[in-house]
mmCIF file of C-alpha atoms in Angstrom:
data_model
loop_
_atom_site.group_PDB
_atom_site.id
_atom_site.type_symbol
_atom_site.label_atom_id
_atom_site.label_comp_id
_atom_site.label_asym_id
_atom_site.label_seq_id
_atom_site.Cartn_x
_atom_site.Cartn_y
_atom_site.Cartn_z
ATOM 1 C CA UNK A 18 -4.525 -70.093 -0.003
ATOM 2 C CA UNK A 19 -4.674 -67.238 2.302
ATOM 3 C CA UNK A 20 -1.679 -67.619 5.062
ATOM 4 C CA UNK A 21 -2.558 -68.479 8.578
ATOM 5 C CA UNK A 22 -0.928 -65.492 10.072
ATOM 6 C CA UNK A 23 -2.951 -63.380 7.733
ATOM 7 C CA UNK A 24 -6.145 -64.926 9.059
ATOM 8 C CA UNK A 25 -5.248 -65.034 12.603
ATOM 9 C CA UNK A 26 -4.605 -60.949 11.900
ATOM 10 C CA UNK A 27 -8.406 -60.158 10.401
ATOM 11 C CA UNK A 28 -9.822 -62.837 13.197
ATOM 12 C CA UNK A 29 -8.140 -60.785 16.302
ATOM 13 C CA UNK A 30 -9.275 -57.388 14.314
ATOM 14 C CA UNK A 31 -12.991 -58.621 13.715
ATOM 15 C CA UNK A 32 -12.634 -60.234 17.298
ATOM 16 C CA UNK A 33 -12.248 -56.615 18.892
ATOM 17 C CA UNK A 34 -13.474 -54.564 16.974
ATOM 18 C CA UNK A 35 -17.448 -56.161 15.950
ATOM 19 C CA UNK A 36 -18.399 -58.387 18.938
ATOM 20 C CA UNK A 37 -20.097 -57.128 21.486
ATOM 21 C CA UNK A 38 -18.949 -55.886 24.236
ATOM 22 C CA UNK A 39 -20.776 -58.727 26.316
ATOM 23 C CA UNK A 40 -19.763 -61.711 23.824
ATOM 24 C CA UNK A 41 -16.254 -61.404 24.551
ATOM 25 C CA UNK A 42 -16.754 -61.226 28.475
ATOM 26 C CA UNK A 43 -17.976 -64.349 28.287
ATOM 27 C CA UNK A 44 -15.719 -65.508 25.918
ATOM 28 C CA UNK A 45 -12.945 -64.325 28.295
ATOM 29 C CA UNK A 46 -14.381 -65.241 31.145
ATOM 30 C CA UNK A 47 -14.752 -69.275 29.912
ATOM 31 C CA UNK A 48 -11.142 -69.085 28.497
ATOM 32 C CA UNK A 49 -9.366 -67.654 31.096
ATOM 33 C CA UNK A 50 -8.945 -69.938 33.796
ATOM 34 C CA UNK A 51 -7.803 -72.933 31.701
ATOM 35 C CA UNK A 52 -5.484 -70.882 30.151
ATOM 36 C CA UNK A 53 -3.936 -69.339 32.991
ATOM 37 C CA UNK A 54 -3.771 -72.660 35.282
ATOM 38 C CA UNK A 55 -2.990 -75.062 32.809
ATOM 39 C CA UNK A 56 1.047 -74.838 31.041
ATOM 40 C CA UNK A 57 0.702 -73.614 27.358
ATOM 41 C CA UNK A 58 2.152 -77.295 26.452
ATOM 42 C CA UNK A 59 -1.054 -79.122 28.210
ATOM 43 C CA UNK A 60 -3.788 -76.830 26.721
ATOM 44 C CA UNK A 61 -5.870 -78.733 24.597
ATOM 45 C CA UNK A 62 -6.281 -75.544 21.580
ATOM 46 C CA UNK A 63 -9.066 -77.429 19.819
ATOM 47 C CA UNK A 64 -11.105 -77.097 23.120
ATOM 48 C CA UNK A 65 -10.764 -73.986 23.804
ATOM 49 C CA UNK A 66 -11.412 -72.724 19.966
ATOM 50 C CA UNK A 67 -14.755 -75.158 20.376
ATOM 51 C CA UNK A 68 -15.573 -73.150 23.834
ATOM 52 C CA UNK A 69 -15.533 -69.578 22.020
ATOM 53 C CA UNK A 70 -17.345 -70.811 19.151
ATOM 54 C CA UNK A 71 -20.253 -72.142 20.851
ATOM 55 C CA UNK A 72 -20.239 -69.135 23.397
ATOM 56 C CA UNK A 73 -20.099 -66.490 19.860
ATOM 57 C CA UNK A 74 -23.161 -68.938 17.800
ATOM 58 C CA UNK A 75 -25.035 -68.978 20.850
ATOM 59 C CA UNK A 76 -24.909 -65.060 21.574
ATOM 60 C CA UNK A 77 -25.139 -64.139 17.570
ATOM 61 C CA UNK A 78 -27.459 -66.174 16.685
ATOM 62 C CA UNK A 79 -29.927 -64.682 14.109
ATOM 63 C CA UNK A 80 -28.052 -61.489 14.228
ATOM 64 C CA UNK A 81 -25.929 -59.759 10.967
ATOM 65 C CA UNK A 82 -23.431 -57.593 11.041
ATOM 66 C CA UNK A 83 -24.105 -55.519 8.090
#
């Protein structure tokens, strides 16, 4: 099993390095807010993980990266 920190490193390094520039705007711009209004202890991770992922499929979709 791969360790977590290991794949939290290659996530953040694919994260800024291969999305476009425009994907993680919006990404950003829907994470933002809740994150800096709401106390770390109160945000609901799962949520916002879902929020990115559905902002990422719906922007990639059909598109490779090869």
């Amino acid at each position: 099993m791969i360790p977590e920190e290991v794949e939290l490193r290659i996530a953040r390094y694919f994260f800024h390095m291969y999305l476009p520039e425009e994907v993680m705007q919006e990404v950003e711009a829907k994470l933002l807010p809740p994150c800096i209004w709401t106390d770390e202890e109160e945000l609901d991770h799962d949520e916002l993980v879902r929020w990115a992922l559905e902002i990422i499929n719906k922007q990639l979709d059909g598109k490779h990266f090869k």
